[in-house]
Short mmCIF file of C-alpha atoms in Angstrom, two decimals:
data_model
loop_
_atom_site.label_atom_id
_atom_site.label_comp_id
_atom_site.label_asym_id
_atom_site.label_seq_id
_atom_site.Cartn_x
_atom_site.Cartn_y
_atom_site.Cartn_z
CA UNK A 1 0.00 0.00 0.00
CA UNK A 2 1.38 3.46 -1.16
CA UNK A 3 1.32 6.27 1.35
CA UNK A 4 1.27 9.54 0.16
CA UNK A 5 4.38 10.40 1.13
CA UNK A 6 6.29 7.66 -1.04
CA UNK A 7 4.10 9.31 -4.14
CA UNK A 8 5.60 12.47 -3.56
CA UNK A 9 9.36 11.08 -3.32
CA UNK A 10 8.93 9.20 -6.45
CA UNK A 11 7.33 12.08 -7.88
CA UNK A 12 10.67 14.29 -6.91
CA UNK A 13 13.04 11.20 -8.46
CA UNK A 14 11.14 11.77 -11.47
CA UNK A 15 11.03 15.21 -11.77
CA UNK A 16 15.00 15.57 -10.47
CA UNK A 17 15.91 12.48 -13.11
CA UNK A 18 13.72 15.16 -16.01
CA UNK A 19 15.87 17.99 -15.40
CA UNK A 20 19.35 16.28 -15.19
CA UNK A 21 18.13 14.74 -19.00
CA UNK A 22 16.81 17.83 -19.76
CA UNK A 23 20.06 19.93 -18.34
CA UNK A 24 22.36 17.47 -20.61
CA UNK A 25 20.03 16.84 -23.74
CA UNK A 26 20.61 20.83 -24.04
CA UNK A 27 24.62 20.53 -23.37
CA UNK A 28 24.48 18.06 -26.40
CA UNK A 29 22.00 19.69 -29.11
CA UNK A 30 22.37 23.76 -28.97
CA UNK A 31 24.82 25.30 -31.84
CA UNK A 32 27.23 27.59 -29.91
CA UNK A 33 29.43 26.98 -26.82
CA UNK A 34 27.81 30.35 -25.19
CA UNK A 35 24.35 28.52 -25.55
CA UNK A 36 25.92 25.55 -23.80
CA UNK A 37 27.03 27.19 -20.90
CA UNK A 38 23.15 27.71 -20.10
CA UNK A 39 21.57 24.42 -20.11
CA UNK A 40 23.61 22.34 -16.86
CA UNK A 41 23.08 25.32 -14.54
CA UNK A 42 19.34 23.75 -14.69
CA UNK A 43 20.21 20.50 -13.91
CA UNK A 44 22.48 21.15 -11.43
CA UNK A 45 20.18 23.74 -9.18
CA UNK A 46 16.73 22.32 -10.26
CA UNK A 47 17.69 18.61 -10.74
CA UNK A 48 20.01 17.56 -7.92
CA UNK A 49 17.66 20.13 -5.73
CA UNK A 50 14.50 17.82 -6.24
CA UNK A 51 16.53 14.72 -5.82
CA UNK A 52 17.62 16.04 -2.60
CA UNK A 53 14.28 16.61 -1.54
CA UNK A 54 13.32 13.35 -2.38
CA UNK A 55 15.92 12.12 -0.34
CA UNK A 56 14.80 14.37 2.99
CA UNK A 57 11.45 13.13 2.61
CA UNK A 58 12.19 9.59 2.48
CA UNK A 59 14.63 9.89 5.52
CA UNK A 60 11.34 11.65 7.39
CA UNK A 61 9.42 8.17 5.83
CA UNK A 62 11.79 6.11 7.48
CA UNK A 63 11.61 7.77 10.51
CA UNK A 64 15.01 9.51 11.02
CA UNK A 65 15.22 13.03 10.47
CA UNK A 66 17.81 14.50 8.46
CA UNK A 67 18.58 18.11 6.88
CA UNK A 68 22.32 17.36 6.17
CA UNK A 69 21.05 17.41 2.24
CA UNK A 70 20.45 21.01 2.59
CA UNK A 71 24.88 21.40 2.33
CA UNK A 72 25.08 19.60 -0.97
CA UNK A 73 22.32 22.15 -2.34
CA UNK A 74 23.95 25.18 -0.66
CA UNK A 75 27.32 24.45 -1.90
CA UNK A 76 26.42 23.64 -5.67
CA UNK A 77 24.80 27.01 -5.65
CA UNK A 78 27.54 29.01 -4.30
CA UNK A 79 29.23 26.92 -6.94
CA UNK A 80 26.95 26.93 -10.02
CA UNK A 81 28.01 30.80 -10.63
CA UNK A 82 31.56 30.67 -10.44
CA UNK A 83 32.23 27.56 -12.28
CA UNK A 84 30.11 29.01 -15.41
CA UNK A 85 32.23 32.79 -14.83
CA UNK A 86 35.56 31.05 -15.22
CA UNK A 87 34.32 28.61 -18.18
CA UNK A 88 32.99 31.84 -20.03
CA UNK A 89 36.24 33.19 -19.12
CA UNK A 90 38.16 30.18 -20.42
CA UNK A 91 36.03 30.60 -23.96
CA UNK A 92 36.27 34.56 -24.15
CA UNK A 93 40.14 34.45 -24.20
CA UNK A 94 40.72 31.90 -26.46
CA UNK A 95 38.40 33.70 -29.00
CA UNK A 96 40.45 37.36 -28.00
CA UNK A 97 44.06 35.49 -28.52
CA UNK A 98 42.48 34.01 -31.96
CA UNK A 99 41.81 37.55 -33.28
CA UNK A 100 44.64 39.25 -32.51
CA UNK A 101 47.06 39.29 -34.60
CA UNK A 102 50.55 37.70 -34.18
CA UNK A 103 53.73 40.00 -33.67
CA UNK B 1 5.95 2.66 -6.76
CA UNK B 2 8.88 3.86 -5.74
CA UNK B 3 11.17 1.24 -7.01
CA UNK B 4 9.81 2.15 -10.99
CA UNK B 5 10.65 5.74 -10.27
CA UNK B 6 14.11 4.63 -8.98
CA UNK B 7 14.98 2.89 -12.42
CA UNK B 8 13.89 5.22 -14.16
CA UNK B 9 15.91 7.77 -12.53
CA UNK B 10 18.89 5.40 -13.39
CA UNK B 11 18.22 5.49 -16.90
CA UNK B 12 17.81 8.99 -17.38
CA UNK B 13 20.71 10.16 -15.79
CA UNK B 14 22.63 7.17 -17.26
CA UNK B 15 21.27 8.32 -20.62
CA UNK B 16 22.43 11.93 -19.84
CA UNK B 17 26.24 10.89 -18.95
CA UNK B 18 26.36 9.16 -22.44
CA UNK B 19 25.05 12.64 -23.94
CA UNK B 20 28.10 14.64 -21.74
CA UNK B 21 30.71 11.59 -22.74
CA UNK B 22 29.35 12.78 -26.43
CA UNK B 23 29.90 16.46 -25.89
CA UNK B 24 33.23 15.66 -24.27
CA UNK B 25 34.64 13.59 -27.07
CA UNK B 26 33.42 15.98 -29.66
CA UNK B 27 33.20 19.51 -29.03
CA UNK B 28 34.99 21.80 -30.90
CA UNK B 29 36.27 24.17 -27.98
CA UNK B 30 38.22 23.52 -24.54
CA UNK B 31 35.19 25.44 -22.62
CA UNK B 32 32.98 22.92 -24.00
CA UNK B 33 35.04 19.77 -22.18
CA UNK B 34 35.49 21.54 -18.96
CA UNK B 35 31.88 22.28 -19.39
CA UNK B 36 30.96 18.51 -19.93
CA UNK B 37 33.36 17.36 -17.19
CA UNK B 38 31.72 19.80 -14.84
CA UNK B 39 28.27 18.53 -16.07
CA UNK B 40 29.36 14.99 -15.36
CA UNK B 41 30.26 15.25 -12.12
CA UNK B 42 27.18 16.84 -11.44
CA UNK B 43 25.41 13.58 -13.03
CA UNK B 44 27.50 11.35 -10.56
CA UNK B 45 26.25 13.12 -7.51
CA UNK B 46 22.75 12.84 -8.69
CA UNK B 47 23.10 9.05 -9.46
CA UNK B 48 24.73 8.45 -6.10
CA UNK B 49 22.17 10.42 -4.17
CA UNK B 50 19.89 7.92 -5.59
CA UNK B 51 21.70 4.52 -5.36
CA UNK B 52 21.79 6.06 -1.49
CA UNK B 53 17.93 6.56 -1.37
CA UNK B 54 17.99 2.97 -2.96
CA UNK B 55 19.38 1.20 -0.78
CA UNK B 56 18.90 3.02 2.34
CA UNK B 57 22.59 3.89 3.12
CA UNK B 58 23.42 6.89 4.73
CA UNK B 59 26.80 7.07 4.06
CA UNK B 60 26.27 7.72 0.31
CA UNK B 61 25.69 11.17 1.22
CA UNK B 62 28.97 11.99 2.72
CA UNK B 63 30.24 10.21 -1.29
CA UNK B 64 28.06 12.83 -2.85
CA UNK B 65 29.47 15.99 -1.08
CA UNK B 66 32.61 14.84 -1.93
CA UNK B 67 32.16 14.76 -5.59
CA UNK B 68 30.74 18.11 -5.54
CA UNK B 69 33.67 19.69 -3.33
CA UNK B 70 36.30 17.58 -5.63
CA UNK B 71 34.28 18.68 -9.00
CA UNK B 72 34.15 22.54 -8.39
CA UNK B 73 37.95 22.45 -7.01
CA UNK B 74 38.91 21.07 -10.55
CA UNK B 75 36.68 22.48 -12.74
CA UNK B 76 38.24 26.02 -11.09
CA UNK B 77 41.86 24.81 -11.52
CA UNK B 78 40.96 23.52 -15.34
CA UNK B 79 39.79 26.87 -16.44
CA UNK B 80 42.32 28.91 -14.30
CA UNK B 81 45.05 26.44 -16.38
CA UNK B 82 43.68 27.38 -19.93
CA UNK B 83 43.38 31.08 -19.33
CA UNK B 84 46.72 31.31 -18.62
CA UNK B 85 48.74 32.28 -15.54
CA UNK B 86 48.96 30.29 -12.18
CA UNK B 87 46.32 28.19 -11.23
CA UNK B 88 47.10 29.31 -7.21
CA UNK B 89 47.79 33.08 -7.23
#
């Protein structure tokens, strides 16, 4: 017998599982590498967020209680920003040292 | 109920680390391999968040933060590397 609570964390794999395909079907299928940088910010915020949800909610299921997930989400998005900066970084000066011209 | 939802997580995210292996191995530019390294790290904490919830381990947690503080720290040194300079100022 389903409880309503094991609906909701299978509902949160699913949706979490969605975003991760959807962060990485983008990485694979948009035409420019400044497009690219776009799509995994989604699946890492929105995607691994849900999942972690899910897994809160079936620790409060179980019985124990746990909010120890709440770190992994905090740190990705302190992390999400800087790691896409210093990519776009990475991309912008190899385009710059392209166009000039050698000496 | 939950168990269906479980493999299917498995086989999206399994599907979406064959799409970043893609990107990696083609990909005309270095920010788009850093990119789909990053991206694939972030797939392995998702997959062992759930193999955790699967299994009803709590120590698969500790695995995930791991991967996440080990995945940033490189993807930072990776880019700091191709811009040029040091990588530790």
């Amino acid at each position: 017998m389903t409880g309503t609570l094991e609906i909701l964390v299978a509902a949160l794999i699913l949706l979490g599982a969605a975003f991760i395909l959807i962060g990485s079907l983008g990485l694979l299928r948009l035409n420019d590498v400044y497009s690219r940088l776009h799509a995994p910010t989604k699946a890492t915020t929105l995607g691994i967020g849900a999942i972690l949800i899910a897994s809160m909610l079936n620790n409060a299921r179980l019985g124990t209680f746990s909010v120890r997930e709440l770190a992994i989400t905090l740190f990705l998005m302190i992390a999400a920003p800087l790691t896409a900066n210093l990519i776009a970084k990475t991309v912008v000066d190899g385009h710059n040292a392209k166009d000039t011209p050698e000496r | 109920m939950l168990i269906l939802a479980i493999y299917t997580g498995y086989a999206a995210i399994g599907l979406a680390m064959a799409m970043n292996l893609w990107r990696l191995a083609t990909g005309p530019e270095k920010g788009d391999r850093i990119l789909a390294l990053d991206t694939l790290t972030v797939n392995a904490i998702a997959l062992v968040l759930i193999y955790g919830l699967h299994i009803g381990s709590a120590y698969y947690f500790e695995a995930a933060l791991l991967l996440a503080l080990m995945g940033f720290v490189s993807t930072v040194a990776l880019s700091k590397f191709l811009i040029g300079g040091d990588v530790i100022e």
